[in-house]
Short mmCIF file of C-alpha atoms in Angstrom, two decimals:
data_model
loop_
_atom_site.label_atom_id
_atom_site.label_comp_id
_atom_site.label_asym_id
_atom_site.label_seq_id
_atom_site.Cartn_x
_atom_site.Cartn_y
_atom_site.Cartn_z
CA UNK A 1 -0.12 0.00 0.10
CA UNK A 2 1.45 3.62 -0.83
CA UNK A 3 0.02 6.23 1.27
CA UNK A 4 0.50 9.97 0.82
CA UNK A 5 0.55 12.10 4.14
CA UNK A 6 -0.21 15.62 3.81
CA UNK A 7 0.18 17.55 7.27
CA UNK A 8 1.34 21.42 7.80
CA UNK A 9 3.64 20.12 10.38
CA UNK A 10 5.89 17.19 11.17
CA UNK A 11 9.02 16.42 13.31
CA UNK A 12 11.71 17.09 13.56
CA UNK A 13 10.57 20.56 12.31
CA UNK A 14 8.47 22.35 14.87
CA UNK A 15 5.84 20.16 15.55
CA UNK A 16 2.59 20.14 17.99
CA UNK A 17 -0.56 17.80 18.40
CA UNK A 18 -1.16 17.55 14.56
CA UNK A 19 2.54 16.83 13.54
CA UNK A 20 2.98 14.07 16.51
CA UNK A 21 0.04 12.48 15.93
CA UNK A 22 0.94 11.99 12.22
CA UNK A 23 4.48 11.05 13.08
CA UNK A 24 3.36 8.36 15.44
CA UNK A 25 0.91 6.58 13.13
CA UNK A 26 3.15 7.00 10.11
CA UNK A 27 6.01 5.10 11.96
CA UNK A 28 3.52 2.24 12.97
CA UNK A 29 2.09 2.16 9.24
CA UNK A 30 5.89 1.53 8.18
CA UNK A 31 6.38 -1.51 10.40
CA UNK A 32 3.20 -2.73 8.79
CA UNK A 33 4.56 -2.55 5.55
CA UNK A 34 2.88 0.45 4.08
CA UNK A 35 5.03 2.91 1.87
CA UNK A 36 4.25 6.46 3.41
CA UNK A 37 5.32 9.54 1.41
CA UNK A 38 5.15 12.63 3.71
CA UNK A 39 4.60 16.01 2.66
CA UNK A 40 5.06 18.84 5.02
CA UNK A 41 7.27 21.75 5.43
CA UNK A 42 10.85 20.38 5.80
CA UNK A 43 9.81 16.92 5.15
CA UNK A 44 10.90 14.61 2.47
CA UNK A 45 8.53 16.45 0.16
CA UNK A 46 9.14 19.77 1.27
CA UNK A 47 6.29 22.38 0.58
CA UNK A 48 5.25 25.39 2.41
CA UNK A 49 6.83 27.41 5.13
CA UNK A 50 6.55 26.44 8.57
CA UNK A 51 8.04 29.84 9.83
CA UNK A 52 5.17 31.51 7.54
CA UNK A 53 2.29 29.14 9.20
CA UNK A 54 4.01 30.30 12.72
CA UNK A 55 3.97 34.16 12.00
CA UNK A 56 0.84 34.39 9.70
CA UNK A 57 -1.55 31.49 10.90
CA UNK A 58 -4.12 30.93 8.32
CA UNK A 59 -2.50 32.87 5.36
CA UNK A 60 0.56 30.20 5.83
CA UNK A 61 -1.86 27.13 5.92
CA UNK A 62 -3.34 28.50 2.81
CA UNK A 63 -0.01 28.77 1.27
CA UNK A 64 1.04 25.13 2.19
CA UNK A 65 -2.25 23.67 1.04
CA UNK A 66 -2.12 25.73 -2.39
CA UNK A 67 1.20 24.16 -3.09
CA UNK A 68 -0.04 20.52 -2.45
CA UNK A 69 -3.02 20.98 -4.68
CA UNK A 70 -0.33 22.42 -7.29
CA UNK A 71 2.39 19.77 -6.73
CA UNK A 72 0.26 16.72 -6.60
CA UNK A 73 -2.35 17.64 -9.50
CA UNK A 74 -2.67 14.65 -11.74
CA UNK A 75 -0.68 12.42 -9.37
CA UNK A 76 -3.73 11.10 -7.29
CA UNK A 77 -3.55 7.57 -9.02
CA UNK A 78 0.07 7.16 -7.45
CA UNK A 79 -1.35 6.78 -4.27
CA UNK A 80 -3.88 4.10 -2.76
CA UNK A 81 -5.11 6.95 -0.18
CA UNK A 82 -4.10 10.35 0.66
CA UNK A 83 -4.32 11.23 4.25
CA UNK A 84 -5.13 14.95 4.82
CA UNK A 85 -4.66 16.66 8.22
CA UNK A 86 -6.80 20.07 8.79
CA UNK A 87 -6.84 20.61 4.98
CA UNK A 88 -7.65 23.93 3.52
CA UNK A 89 -8.21 24.08 -0.28
CA UNK A 90 -9.50 27.42 -1.81
CA UNK A 91 -9.49 26.08 -5.02
CA UNK A 92 -10.14 22.69 -6.59
CA UNK A 93 -7.28 20.54 -4.60
CA UNK A 94 -9.27 17.99 -3.15
CA UNK A 95 -8.94 14.07 -3.81
CA UNK A 96 -11.20 11.40 -4.40
CA UNK A 97 -9.42 8.78 -2.45
CA UNK A 98 -8.67 11.24 0.41
CA UNK A 99 -9.10 10.53 4.39
CA UNK A 100 -9.06 13.69 6.40
CA UNK A 101 -8.41 13.71 9.85
CA UNK A 102 -9.82 16.89 11.75
CA UNK A 103 -7.67 17.42 14.84
CA UNK A 104 -9.57 20.51 15.96
CA UNK A 105 -11.69 23.55 13.94
CA UNK A 106 -11.48 27.07 13.73
CA UNK A 107 -15.16 27.09 14.00
CA UNK A 108 -14.97 25.51 17.37
CA UNK A 109 -12.41 27.93 18.50
CA UNK A 110 -14.55 31.04 17.17
CA UNK A 111 -17.83 29.68 19.22
CA UNK A 112 -15.52 29.44 22.26
CA UNK A 113 -14.32 32.89 22.10
CA UNK A 114 -10.59 31.95 22.24
CA UNK A 115 -8.30 34.83 21.61
CA UNK A 116 -7.74 36.42 19.09
CA UNK A 117 -11.26 36.09 18.53
CA UNK A 118 -11.22 38.49 15.16
CA UNK A 119 -8.61 35.85 13.84
CA UNK A 120 -10.79 32.67 14.49
CA UNK A 121 -13.78 34.18 13.09
CA UNK A 122 -12.10 34.93 9.76
CA UNK A 123 -10.32 31.50 10.05
CA UNK A 124 -13.81 29.69 10.73
CA UNK A 125 -15.25 31.16 7.76
CA UNK A 126 -12.55 30.26 5.34
CA UNK A 127 -12.54 26.79 7.04
CA UNK A 128 -16.08 26.27 6.34
CA UNK A 129 -15.90 27.13 2.70
CA UNK A 130 -13.03 25.03 2.17
CA UNK A 131 -14.19 21.77 3.95
CA UNK A 132 -17.67 22.23 2.35
CA UNK A 133 -15.40 21.93 -1.22
CA UNK A 134 -14.06 18.39 -0.60
CA UNK A 135 -14.53 15.88 -3.02
CA UNK A 136 -17.63 13.99 -2.37
CA UNK A 137 -15.95 10.80 -2.08
CA UNK A 138 -13.74 12.09 0.64
CA UNK A 139 -14.29 11.08 4.27
CA UNK A 140 -13.54 12.56 7.88
CA UNK A 141 -12.09 11.51 10.97
CA UNK A 142 -12.19 13.40 13.71
CA UNK A 143 -10.37 13.09 17.47
CA UNK A 144 -13.00 13.93 19.67
CA UNK A 145 -16.87 13.99 19.68
CA UNK A 146 -16.67 17.58 19.98
CA UNK A 147 -15.03 18.00 16.63
CA UNK A 148 -17.63 15.41 14.89
CA UNK A 149 -20.32 18.00 16.46
CA UNK A 150 -18.43 21.03 15.18
CA UNK A 151 -18.05 19.24 11.57
CA UNK A 152 -21.58 18.73 11.24
CA UNK A 153 -22.34 22.26 12.53
CA UNK A 154 -20.30 23.68 9.73
CA UNK A 155 -22.22 21.38 7.02
CA UNK A 156 -20.27 18.01 6.98
CA UNK A 157 -22.53 15.28 6.45
CA UNK A 158 -22.68 12.89 9.66
CA UNK A 159 -22.39 10.02 7.40
CA UNK A 160 -19.12 11.17 6.21
CA UNK A 161 -17.71 11.46 9.68
CA UNK A 162 -16.02 8.72 12.08
CA UNK A 163 -14.69 9.63 15.45
CA UNK A 164 -11.34 8.06 15.92
CA UNK A 165 -9.59 9.39 19.10
CA UNK A 166 -5.89 9.70 19.56
CA UNK A 167 -4.08 6.53 20.60
CA UNK A 168 -1.56 6.17 23.24
CA UNK A 169 2.07 4.69 22.87
CA UNK A 170 1.94 2.24 25.69
CA UNK A 171 5.71 1.86 25.70
CA UNK A 172 6.21 5.49 26.67
CA UNK A 173 3.04 5.73 28.70
CA UNK A 174 2.39 2.81 31.24
CA UNK A 175 1.38 2.65 34.69
CA UNK A 176 4.48 3.15 37.23
CA UNK A 177 5.62 0.67 39.90
CA UNK A 178 4.66 1.99 43.57
CA UNK A 179 8.62 2.67 44.43
CA UNK A 180 8.63 4.76 40.89
CA UNK A 181 5.51 6.46 42.20
CA UNK A 182 6.83 7.02 45.67
CA UNK A 183 10.22 8.68 43.96
CA UNK A 184 8.49 10.97 41.83
CA UNK A 185 6.33 12.34 44.25
CA UNK A 186 9.64 13.08 46.22
CA UNK A 187 11.48 14.54 43.34
CA UNK A 188 8.73 17.29 42.57
CA UNK A 189 7.79 17.63 46.42
CA UNK A 190 4.32 16.36 46.16
CA UNK A 191 2.85 15.07 49.31
CA UNK A 192 2.38 11.15 49.12
CA UNK A 193 -1.36 11.41 50.35
CA UNK A 194 -2.13 14.13 47.83
CA UNK A 195 -4.55 13.34 45.03
CA UNK A 196 -2.74 14.46 41.61
CA UNK A 197 -4.52 16.28 38.72
CA UNK A 198 -2.52 16.04 35.70
CA UNK A 199 -2.44 18.40 32.50
CA UNK A 200 -0.33 17.18 29.86
CA UNK A 201 0.05 19.52 26.81
CA UNK A 202 1.33 22.69 25.44
CA UNK A 203 0.20 25.89 27.27
CA UNK A 204 -1.54 28.06 24.81
CA UNK A 205 -4.17 30.16 24.14
CA UNK A 206 -6.21 27.25 22.84
CA UNK A 207 -5.96 25.35 25.84
CA UNK A 208 -6.79 28.01 28.37
CA UNK A 209 -4.35 27.56 31.02
CA UNK A 210 -5.41 30.48 33.18
CA UNK A 211 -9.18 29.13 33.14
CA UNK A 212 -7.65 25.71 34.29
CA UNK A 213 -6.02 27.51 37.11
CA UNK A 214 -8.77 29.48 38.22
CA UNK A 215 -11.19 26.01 38.26
CA UNK A 216 -8.20 24.59 40.18
CA UNK A 217 -8.41 27.33 42.83
CA UNK A 218 -12.32 26.37 43.53
CA UNK A 219 -11.53 22.69 43.79
CA UNK A 220 -8.64 23.48 46.10
CA UNK A 221 -11.26 25.28 48.42
CA UNK A 222 -13.51 22.42 48.47
CA UNK A 223 -11.25 19.36 48.46
CA UNK A 224 -8.07 18.98 51.04
CA UNK A 225 -4.70 17.28 49.94
CA UNK A 226 -4.97 17.96 46.24
CA UNK A 227 -2.20 19.02 43.71
CA UNK A 228 -2.24 20.05 40.05
CA UNK A 229 0.80 18.84 38.02
CA UNK A 230 1.03 20.95 34.81
CA UNK A 231 3.42 19.01 32.33
CA UNK A 232 4.35 20.99 28.86
CA UNK A 233 5.66 23.94 27.45
CA UNK A 234 4.22 26.76 25.29
CA UNK A 235 4.14 30.46 24.57
CA UNK A 236 1.79 30.87 27.84
CA UNK A 237 4.29 28.99 30.23
CA UNK A 238 5.45 32.12 31.78
CA UNK A 239 1.72 33.73 32.03
CA UNK A 240 0.69 30.57 33.72
CA UNK A 241 3.46 30.60 36.39
CA UNK A 242 2.98 34.15 36.84
CA UNK A 243 -1.09 33.84 37.35
CA UNK A 244 -0.57 30.68 39.92
CA UNK A 245 1.74 33.15 41.85
CA UNK A 246 -1.04 35.91 41.68
CA UNK A 247 -3.74 33.10 43.01
CA UNK A 248 -1.34 32.24 45.70
CA UNK A 249 -1.49 28.78 44.94
CA UNK A 250 1.29 26.56 46.57
CA UNK A 251 0.25 23.23 45.27
CA UNK A 252 0.50 23.71 41.55
#
């Protein structure tokens, strides 16, 4: 089986959730004998610009997908399936044998009024236009039931959407032995009797880490012996630390 994977981010270049998921699945597909061709900024087929995407957002993404459409025009039959991650084709760039994975939607972020609000409002309109132009034979997967709902709300037929959550690499993430748990608690100064709430992921505007801190401050008032552990980096790491100090929380 020969697969084409098109994603706007992919390791070892800057990569967040989309790129990490694509990379992990591609590596497993290769082990099963599939031939995987990756198209991404700085991948084996180098299209678009990760710097443009980082600086210009939706403009950089549209440029990347335009490059994909242009580069692979007439080559669709060379692949058994084309796997697209959050595609945005303004013009005729969709493929018949394509599987579209949506990790999130700009529409959902706009509805939640995530900042910058104007940006996501504009991005959601572009997204709605692009996704509803996809080939009739294309099928969608979404990483959460919420994303499934958002796709339906922007006009994608429910019959075309399948919910497939992100997987977990059990070689990396697995229960620790009791002694390991004790040593980890000691290393990070977490009392042995404390209940631990774990937040794992990038600290970005989309994840709303300040709201998480606000909610935890309320939980702390109702439940004793609880610690919030935040594991992740991101552009809001500094602001999140400052907000914890502002709320005078010692168990974060």
